[in-house]
Coordinates of C-alpha atoms and ligand atoms in Angstrom, one line a residue:
M13 CA -70.4 -130.7 110.5
T14 CA -73.2 -132.9 109.3
I15 CA -76.9 -132.5 108.7
N16 CA -79.7 -134.7 109.9
Q17 CA -79.4 -137.4 107.3
N18 CA -83.0 -138.4 107.8
F19 CA -84.0 -135.4 105.8
N20 CA -82.5 -137.1 102.8
N21 CA -85.2 -139.8 103.2
L22 CA -88.1 -137.4 102.7
Q23 CA -89.9 -137.5 99.4
K24 CA -90.0 -134.3 97.6
S25 CA -93.4 -132.7 98.3
Y26 CA -94.7 -132.6 94.8
L27 CA -98.5 -132.7 95.5
F28 CA -99.5 -129.1 95.8
A29 CA -96.6 -127.8 93.7
N30 CA -97.6 -130.1 90.9
I31 CA -101.3 -129.1 91.1
G32 CA -100.2 -125.4 91.1
K33 CA -98.0 -125.9 88.1
K34 CA -100.7 -127.7 86.1
V35 CA -103.3 -125.1 86.9
C36 CA -100.8 -122.3 85.9
E37 CA -100.0 -124.0 82.6
Y38 CA -103.7 -124.5 81.8
S39 CA -104.5 -120.8 82.7
A40 CA -101.7 -119.6 80.5
A41 CA -102.9 -121.7 77.5
N42 CA -106.5 -120.8 78.1
P43 CA -106.7 -117.2 79.2
G44 CA -110.0 -116.3 80.8
A45 CA -110.9 -119.9 81.6
D46 CA -113.2 -120.0 84.6
I47 CA -111.3 -122.4 86.9
I48 CA -113.1 -123.5 90.1
R49 CA -110.8 -124.6 92.9
L50 CA -112.3 -127.3 95.1
G51 CA -108.9 -128.7 96.1
I52 CA -108.3 -126.2 98.9
G53 CA -108.0 -127.4 102.5
D54 CA -108.1 -123.8 103.7
V55 CA -111.3 -122.0 104.9
T56 CA -112.7 -119.1 103.0
R57 CA -115.4 -117.6 105.2
P58 CA -114.5 -114.7 107.4
L59 CA -113.9 -114.9 111.2
P60 CA -116.9 -115.1 113.5
P61 CA -117.9 -111.5 114.5
A62 CA -117.6 -112.5 118.2
A63 CA -113.9 -113.4 117.7
V64 CA -113.3 -110.2 115.7
A65 CA -114.8 -108.0 118.5
A66 CA -112.8 -109.9 121.2
M67 CA -109.6 -109.4 119.3
H68 CA -110.3 -105.6 118.7
K69 CA -110.9 -105.3 122.5
A70 CA -107.7 -107.2 123.2
V71 CA -105.7 -104.9 121.0
D72 CA -107.1 -101.9 122.9
E73 CA -106.0 -103.7 126.2
M74 CA -102.5 -104.1 124.8
A75 CA -102.4 -100.3 124.0
N76 CA -102.9 -99.4 127.6
A77 CA -100.2 -99.8 130.3
E78 CA -102.7 -100.9 132.9
T79 CA -104.1 -103.8 130.8
F80 CA -101.1 -104.6 128.7
V81 CA -100.0 -108.3 128.9
G82 CA -96.6 -109.8 127.9
Y83 CA -95.4 -113.4 127.9
P84 CA -98.3 -115.8 128.5
T85 CA -96.5 -117.4 131.4
D86 CA -96.3 -114.0 133.1
Y87 CA -99.9 -113.0 132.9
G88 CA -101.0 -116.2 134.4
L89 CA -104.5 -116.1 133.0
H90 CA -106.2 -119.3 132.0
F91 CA -109.3 -118.0 130.4
L92 CA -108.9 -120.0 127.2
E93 CA -108.1 -123.3 129.0
D94 CA -111.2 -122.6 131.1
A95 CA -113.3 -122.2 128.0
I96 CA -111.9 -125.4 126.4
A97 CA -112.4 -127.4 129.6
A98 CA -116.1 -126.2 129.7
D99 CA -116.4 -127.2 126.0
Y100 CA -115.2 -130.7 126.8
A101 CA -117.5 -130.9 129.8
R102 CA -120.5 -130.5 127.4
F103 CA -119.5 -134.0 126.1
G104 CA -119.0 -135.5 129.5
V105 CA -115.2 -135.2 129.5
S106 CA -113.6 -133.6 132.5
L107 CA -110.1 -132.1 132.1
E108 CA -107.8 -130.3 134.5
L109 CA -106.5 -127.0 133.2
D110 CA -102.9 -128.2 133.1
E111 CA -103.9 -131.1 130.8
I112 CA -104.7 -128.5 128.1
F113 CA -101.8 -127.0 126.2
I114 CA -102.6 -124.0 124.0
S115 CA -100.5 -123.7 120.8
D116 CA -100.4 -122.0 117.5
G117 CA -101.4 -125.1 115.4
A118 CA -102.3 -128.7 115.3
K119 CA -99.8 -129.1 112.5
C120 CA -96.9 -128.0 114.8
D121 CA -98.2 -130.1 117.7
T122 CA -98.7 -133.3 115.7
G123 CA -95.2 -132.7 114.3
N124 CA -93.5 -131.7 117.5
I125 CA -95.0 -134.3 119.8
G126 CA -92.3 -136.7 118.6
D127 CA -89.7 -134.7 120.6
I128 CA -90.8 -136.4 123.8
F129 CA -90.8 -140.0 122.4
G130 CA -87.8 -142.2 121.7
V131 CA -86.6 -142.5 118.1
D132 CA -86.6 -146.3 118.4
N133 CA -90.4 -146.4 118.7
I134 CA -92.3 -148.0 115.9
V135 CA -95.0 -145.6 114.4
A136 CA -98.2 -146.8 112.7
V137 CA -99.7 -144.4 110.1
C138 CA -102.8 -144.8 108.0
D139 CA -102.7 -144.7 104.3
P140 CA -104.0 -142.4 102.9
I141 CA -103.1 -139.8 105.5
Y142 CA -102.4 -136.2 106.4
P143 CA -98.7 -136.1 105.3
V144 CA -97.3 -134.3 108.4
Y145 CA -97.4 -137.5 110.5
V146 CA -95.2 -139.3 108.0
D147 CA -92.7 -136.6 107.2
T148 CA -92.1 -135.7 110.9
N149 CA -91.3 -139.3 111.8
I150 CA -89.0 -139.6 108.8
M151 CA -87.2 -136.6 110.0
A152 CA -86.8 -138.2 113.4
G153 CA -85.6 -141.5 111.8
R154 CA -88.4 -143.7 113.2
R155 CA -89.5 -146.9 111.6
M156 CA -93.0 -146.8 110.3
I157 CA -95.6 -149.3 109.5
S158 CA -98.6 -148.6 107.3
L159 CA -102.2 -149.2 108.1
P160 CA -103.9 -149.4 104.7
C161 CA -107.4 -147.9 104.8
T162 CA -109.8 -149.3 102.2
A163 CA -113.3 -148.7 100.9
E164 CA -114.4 -152.1 102.5
S165 CA -114.0 -150.6 106.0
D166 CA -115.1 -147.1 105.1
F167 CA -111.4 -146.1 105.3
A168 CA -111.2 -146.9 109.0
P169 CA -107.8 -148.5 109.9
A170 CA -107.7 -152.1 111.1
L171 CA -105.7 -152.9 114.2
P172 CA -102.1 -153.6 113.3
S173 CA -101.0 -157.2 113.1
E174 CA -97.5 -156.2 114.4
H175 CA -96.4 -154.1 117.3
A176 CA -96.6 -150.3 117.1
D177 CA -95.7 -147.8 119.8
M178 CA -97.2 -144.6 118.4
I179 CA -100.4 -144.7 116.3
Y180 CA -101.8 -141.6 114.5
L181 CA -105.5 -141.6 114.1
C182 CA -107.4 -138.8 112.5
S183 CA -111.2 -138.7 112.8
P184 CA -113.1 -137.1 111.0
N185 CA -110.4 -137.9 108.5
N186 CA -108.4 -135.8 106.1
P187 CA -108.5 -136.8 103.3
T188 CA -111.2 -139.5 103.3
G189 CA -113.8 -137.5 105.2
T190 CA -115.0 -140.6 107.1
A191 CA -115.3 -140.6 110.9
M192 CA -114.7 -143.5 113.3
N193 CA -117.5 -144.7 115.6
K194 CA -117.4 -145.6 119.3
V195 CA -116.9 -149.3 118.7
Q196 CA -113.9 -148.7 116.4
L197 CA -112.3 -146.2 118.7
Q198 CA -112.9 -148.4 121.7
A199 CA -111.0 -151.2 119.9
W200 CA -108.1 -148.9 119.4
V201 CA -108.1 -147.6 123.0
D202 CA -108.2 -151.2 124.3
W203 CA -105.4 -152.3 121.9
A204 CA -103.2 -149.3 122.9
N205 CA -103.7 -149.9 126.7
E206 CA -103.0 -153.6 126.2
H207 CA -99.8 -153.0 124.2
G208 CA -98.5 -149.9 126.2
S209 CA -98.9 -147.8 123.0
V210 CA -99.9 -144.2 122.6
L211 CA -102.7 -143.0 120.3
L212 CA -102.1 -139.6 118.7
F213 CA -105.6 -138.6 118.0
D214 CA -106.1 -135.7 115.6
G215 CA -109.5 -134.2 116.0
A216 CA -109.0 -131.0 113.9
Y217 CA -112.3 -131.6 112.2
E218 CA -114.5 -132.6 115.2
A219 CA -116.7 -129.6 114.8
F220 CA -118.0 -131.0 111.5
I221 CA -119.5 -134.1 113.2
T222 CA -123.2 -134.2 112.6
E223 CA -124.0 -137.8 113.4
D224 CA -123.9 -139.6 116.8
L225 CA -120.2 -140.2 116.8
P226 CA -117.5 -139.4 119.4
R227 CA -116.1 -135.9 119.2
S228 CA -113.2 -136.6 121.5
I229 CA -111.2 -139.8 122.1
Y230 CA -111.8 -139.1 125.8
E231 CA -115.4 -140.1 125.4
I232 CA -114.0 -143.6 125.1
P233 CA -113.4 -145.4 128.4
G234 CA -109.7 -146.0 129.0
A235 CA -108.5 -143.3 126.6
K236 CA -106.9 -141.1 129.3
T237 CA -104.2 -143.7 129.9
C238 CA -103.3 -144.1 126.3
A239 CA -104.3 -141.1 124.1
I240 CA -103.1 -137.6 123.3
E241 CA -105.7 -135.4 121.5
F242 CA -104.9 -132.6 119.1
R243 CA -107.5 -129.9 118.2
S244 CA -107.5 -126.7 116.3
F245 CA -109.5 -123.5 115.9
S246 CA -108.4 -123.5 112.2
K247 CA -111.2 -125.3 110.5
T248 CA -113.6 -124.9 113.4
A249 CA -113.6 -121.1 113.7
G250 CA -111.7 -119.9 110.5
F251 CA -108.4 -119.4 112.4
T252 CA -106.1 -120.8 109.7
G253 CA -104.5 -117.3 109.3
V254 CA -104.9 -116.4 113.0
R255 CA -103.3 -119.6 114.5
A256 CA -104.7 -121.2 117.6
A257 CA -104.9 -124.9 118.6
Y258 CA -104.6 -127.1 121.7
T259 CA -103.3 -130.4 122.7
I260 CA -104.7 -132.5 125.5
I261 CA -102.4 -134.7 127.5
P262 CA -104.1 -136.4 130.5
K263 CA -102.0 -136.8 133.6
D264 CA -103.0 -140.5 133.7
L265 CA -100.9 -141.1 130.6
K266 CA -97.6 -142.6 131.7
I267 CA -94.8 -144.3 129.9
G268 CA -93.0 -146.3 132.6
N269 CA -92.5 -143.8 135.4
S270 CA -92.6 -140.8 133.1
S271 CA -95.6 -138.5 132.9
V272 CA -96.1 -137.6 129.3
N273 CA -97.9 -134.5 130.4
A274 CA -94.8 -133.4 132.4
L275 CA -92.5 -134.1 129.4
W276 CA -94.6 -132.0 127.0
N277 CA -94.9 -129.3 129.6
R278 CA -91.1 -129.2 129.8
R279 CA -90.7 -129.3 126.0
Q280 CA -93.2 -126.5 125.4
A281 CA -91.7 -124.4 128.2
T282 CA -88.3 -124.7 126.5
K283 CA -89.2 -124.3 122.9
F284 CA -92.4 -122.3 122.8
N285 CA -93.5 -119.0 124.2
G286 CA -97.2 -119.3 123.8
V287 CA -100.0 -117.9 121.6
S288 CA -100.6 -114.2 121.5
Y289 CA -103.0 -112.7 124.0
I290 CA -105.1 -111.2 121.2
T291 CA -105.4 -114.5 119.5
Q292 CA -106.4 -116.3 122.7
R293 CA -109.1 -113.8 123.4
G294 CA -110.4 -114.3 119.9
A295 CA -110.4 -118.1 120.3
E296 CA -112.1 -117.8 123.7
A297 CA -114.9 -115.8 122.0
T298 CA -115.6 -118.7 119.6
L299 CA -116.5 -120.8 122.6
T300 CA -119.2 -118.4 124.0
D301 CA -122.9 -119.0 123.1
E302 CA -122.7 -116.2 120.7
G303 CA -119.5 -117.3 119.1
R304 CA -120.6 -120.9 118.9
A305 CA -123.8 -120.0 117.1
Q306 CA -121.7 -118.0 114.5
V307 CA -119.2 -120.9 114.1
N308 CA -122.1 -123.4 113.6
E309 CA -123.5 -121.2 110.9
T310 CA -120.2 -121.2 109.0
I311 CA -119.7 -124.9 109.5
A312 CA -123.3 -125.5 108.2
Y313 CA -122.4 -123.5 105.1
Y314 CA -119.3 -125.7 104.4
L315 CA -121.3 -128.9 105.2
N316 CA -124.0 -127.8 102.8
N317 CA -121.4 -127.4 100.0
A318 CA -120.1 -130.8 100.9
K319 CA -123.6 -132.2 100.6
V320 CA -124.1 -130.6 97.2
I321 CA -120.8 -132.3 96.0
R322 CA -121.5 -135.6 97.6
E323 CA -125.1 -135.9 96.2
G324 CA -124.1 -134.4 92.9
L325 CA -121.4 -137.0 92.4
Q326 CA -123.6 -139.9 93.6
A327 CA -126.2 -138.8 91.1
V328 CA -123.9 -139.5 88.2
G329 CA -122.7 -142.9 89.6
F330 CA -119.6 -142.0 91.6
Q331 CA -118.9 -144.0 94.8
V332 CA -118.5 -141.3 97.4
W333 CA -117.3 -141.1 101.1
G334 CA -117.2 -138.3 103.6
G335 CA -119.0 -134.9 103.3
V336 CA -121.4 -135.8 106.2
N337 CA -119.2 -135.4 109.3
S338 CA -116.4 -133.6 107.4
P339 CA -115.8 -130.9 104.8
Y340 CA -113.9 -133.5 102.6
I341 CA -115.5 -135.6 99.9
W342 CA -113.5 -138.6 98.8
F343 CA -114.6 -140.5 95.7
Q344 CA -113.4 -143.2 93.4
A345 CA -112.4 -142.3 89.8
K346 CA -114.5 -144.1 87.1
D347 CA -113.4 -146.2 84.2
G348 CA -110.2 -147.2 85.9
L349 CA -108.7 -143.7 85.7
G350 CA -105.8 -143.0 88.1
S351 CA -105.9 -140.1 90.5
W352 CA -103.8 -137.8 88.3
E353 CA -105.6 -138.8 85.1
L354 CA -108.9 -137.7 86.7
F355 CA -107.2 -134.5 87.9
D356 CA -106.2 -133.7 84.3
L357 CA -109.6 -134.6 82.9
L358 CA -111.4 -132.4 85.4
L359 CA -109.0 -129.5 84.8
N360 CA -109.0 -129.8 81.0
E361 CA -112.6 -130.6 80.4
V362 CA -114.6 -128.9 83.1
Q363 CA -112.0 -126.6 84.7
V364 CA -112.5 -127.9 88.2
V365 CA -109.4 -128.4 90.4
G366 CA -109.3 -131.1 93.1
T367 CA -106.7 -133.1 94.9
P368 CA -105.5 -136.5 93.6
G369 CA -105.9 -139.1 96.3
S370 CA -102.5 -140.6 95.5
G371 CA -101.0 -137.5 97.0
F372 CA -102.0 -138.7 100.4
G373 CA -100.4 -142.2 100.1
Q374 CA -100.3 -145.2 97.8
A375 CA -103.7 -146.5 99.0
G376 CA -105.2 -143.2 97.7
E377 CA -104.5 -144.1 94.1
G378 CA -107.6 -144.1 92.0
Y379 CA -109.4 -141.7 94.4
F380 CA -109.9 -138.0 94.5
R381 CA -110.6 -135.4 97.1
L382 CA -112.9 -132.3 96.8
T383 CA -113.7 -129.9 99.6
G384 CA -116.7 -128.0 100.8
F385 CA -114.5 -124.9 101.6
G386 CA -115.4 -123.1 98.3
T387 CA -118.3 -120.6 97.9
A388 CA -121.8 -122.1 97.5
E389 CA -122.2 -120.6 94.1
K390 CA -118.9 -122.0 92.7
T391 CA -119.6 -125.4 94.4
H392 CA -123.0 -125.6 92.6
E393 CA -121.4 -124.6 89.3
A394 CA -118.5 -127.2 89.7
V395 CA -120.9 -130.0 90.4
A396 CA -123.1 -129.0 87.5
R397 CA -120.1 -129.2 85.2
I398 CA -119.0 -132.6 86.5
Q399 CA -122.5 -133.9 86.2
K400 CA -122.7 -132.7 82.6
R401 CA -119.4 -134.4 81.8
F402 CA -120.2 -137.7 83.5
G403 CA -124.0 -137.8 83.3
G404 CA -124.4 -138.8 79.7
Ligands
PLP28 N1 -104.6 -131.9 111.2 C1 -105.2 -132.2 110.1 C2 -105.8 -133.5 109.8 C3 -105.3 -131.2 109.1 O1 -105.9 -131.5 107.9 C4 -104.8 -129.9 109.3 C5 -104.9 -128.9 108.3 O2 -105.2 -129.0 107.2 C6 -104.2 -129.7 110.5 C7 -104.1 -130.7 111.5 C8 -103.5 -128.4 110.8 O3 -104.2 -127.6 111.7 P1 -103.6 -126.2 112.1 O4 -104.1 -125.2 111.2 O5 -104.1 -126.0 113.5 O6 -102.1 -126.3 112.1

C-alpha cells in the first residue's frame, strides 16, 4: 500500500494559519484591541432577497410529493443553464446548454479539471496566484512553469518563452485585483490556438468589472477552440456558504480527436451528483432583473469599500493596483519592508489585518493585499488608521 507521493511535494499551507496565529497572539496580549480584518476573501453581505425568496419556495416544493425533485439528472430541468446562457448572450456570447456545467464551486472545478488532462502536460501558472491551481497540479505530479507578473505590466502575465500545455489565467485577478484587456487576452487566445494549448480562465470576479474590459474569455475571437471558463456565484451573489458555480466547455474545444466537453461530462457524471435543486433555484433568481439589481447593489458596496482603500492608500504615497474592477487592493510596502514585516506593523501599530503578498507566490514578496469585503464603517476606520500611521 502506498500513498500518492506527490502530496509530499506540497508546501505546508502556512498563510492563513500563520495570520490566524499572529492575530490570536496579539488579541491575547492586548485584550479589547479593536482589530479590523481586511484580509478576508469571503463576502459579508447577506444573500440577495430574490435568491432567499426563490430558495424558500424551492424548499416548499421539496416538501410536497407532487413538486419534490431528486437527483438533478432525474428531474431533467435546465432552468439554471438557461439563465446562464441568457446572461452570456447579453455580452454577445452564444452557448449551448450542454456547454454549461453547473457545480458547487469554482475551487472544485479549477482543481478537478486536471482529471481529464494527461499528467505529462506542462502547466503554466502566474506568480502571484490563487494557490489552488498550483497545489492541484502538484498533487497530480505535473511539471509547472511560472509566469512572473510584475508591476511593469500591471501584473498581467507575459506569454511564455517555453511550451506550456495548460495555462491558468485569472481576470479580474486574485490577489492583484488587475484585469486583462481585450488585446492581452487575444494574444493568449492566439498563442494557445497556435500551440495546441488550453487556457483555464478563472472569471470568478467578472461581476466586479466596471471598465470596458472583457467579462468572458469567449468575447475574444478564437477562444472557443482553446479555452475553458470557470465562474462562480460566490463573490457575485454572496453564495460562498450556499455553493454554486459553473464551468463552460465549448464543444469546439478538441484535443486530437477527443472532445474536452465530452470528457468533462463523463468525469462529472461519474464523480459528481449535482448541485441541490434549492441552491440552483436561488442562483437562478440572482440572474433575473430583480436579482441582478440586488446583486449590483451589493457589488457596488464592496467596490466602494475598495475605492476608499485604494484612494486612501494612494493619498499617503502607496503604489496601488486593483480595487476598480475587483474587490482586491494590491499595494507595495514602503521603506523596503517585506510582506510579513508590513503585516506585523499593521497589526501591532494600527490593528489592521491584511494578507501578505508573499503568501500568493515569490513574486508577491514586498506586496500586500487588502479587500473590500469588510463593512463600510470598518473600512473607513482602517484606512484612517493607516493614513495616520503613514501620512506624517
Ligand atoms: N477562483 C478564485 C480566483 C477565487 O479567489 C476563489 C475564491 O476565493 C474561487 C475561485 C473559489 O470560488 P468558489 O467559492 O466558487 O469555490
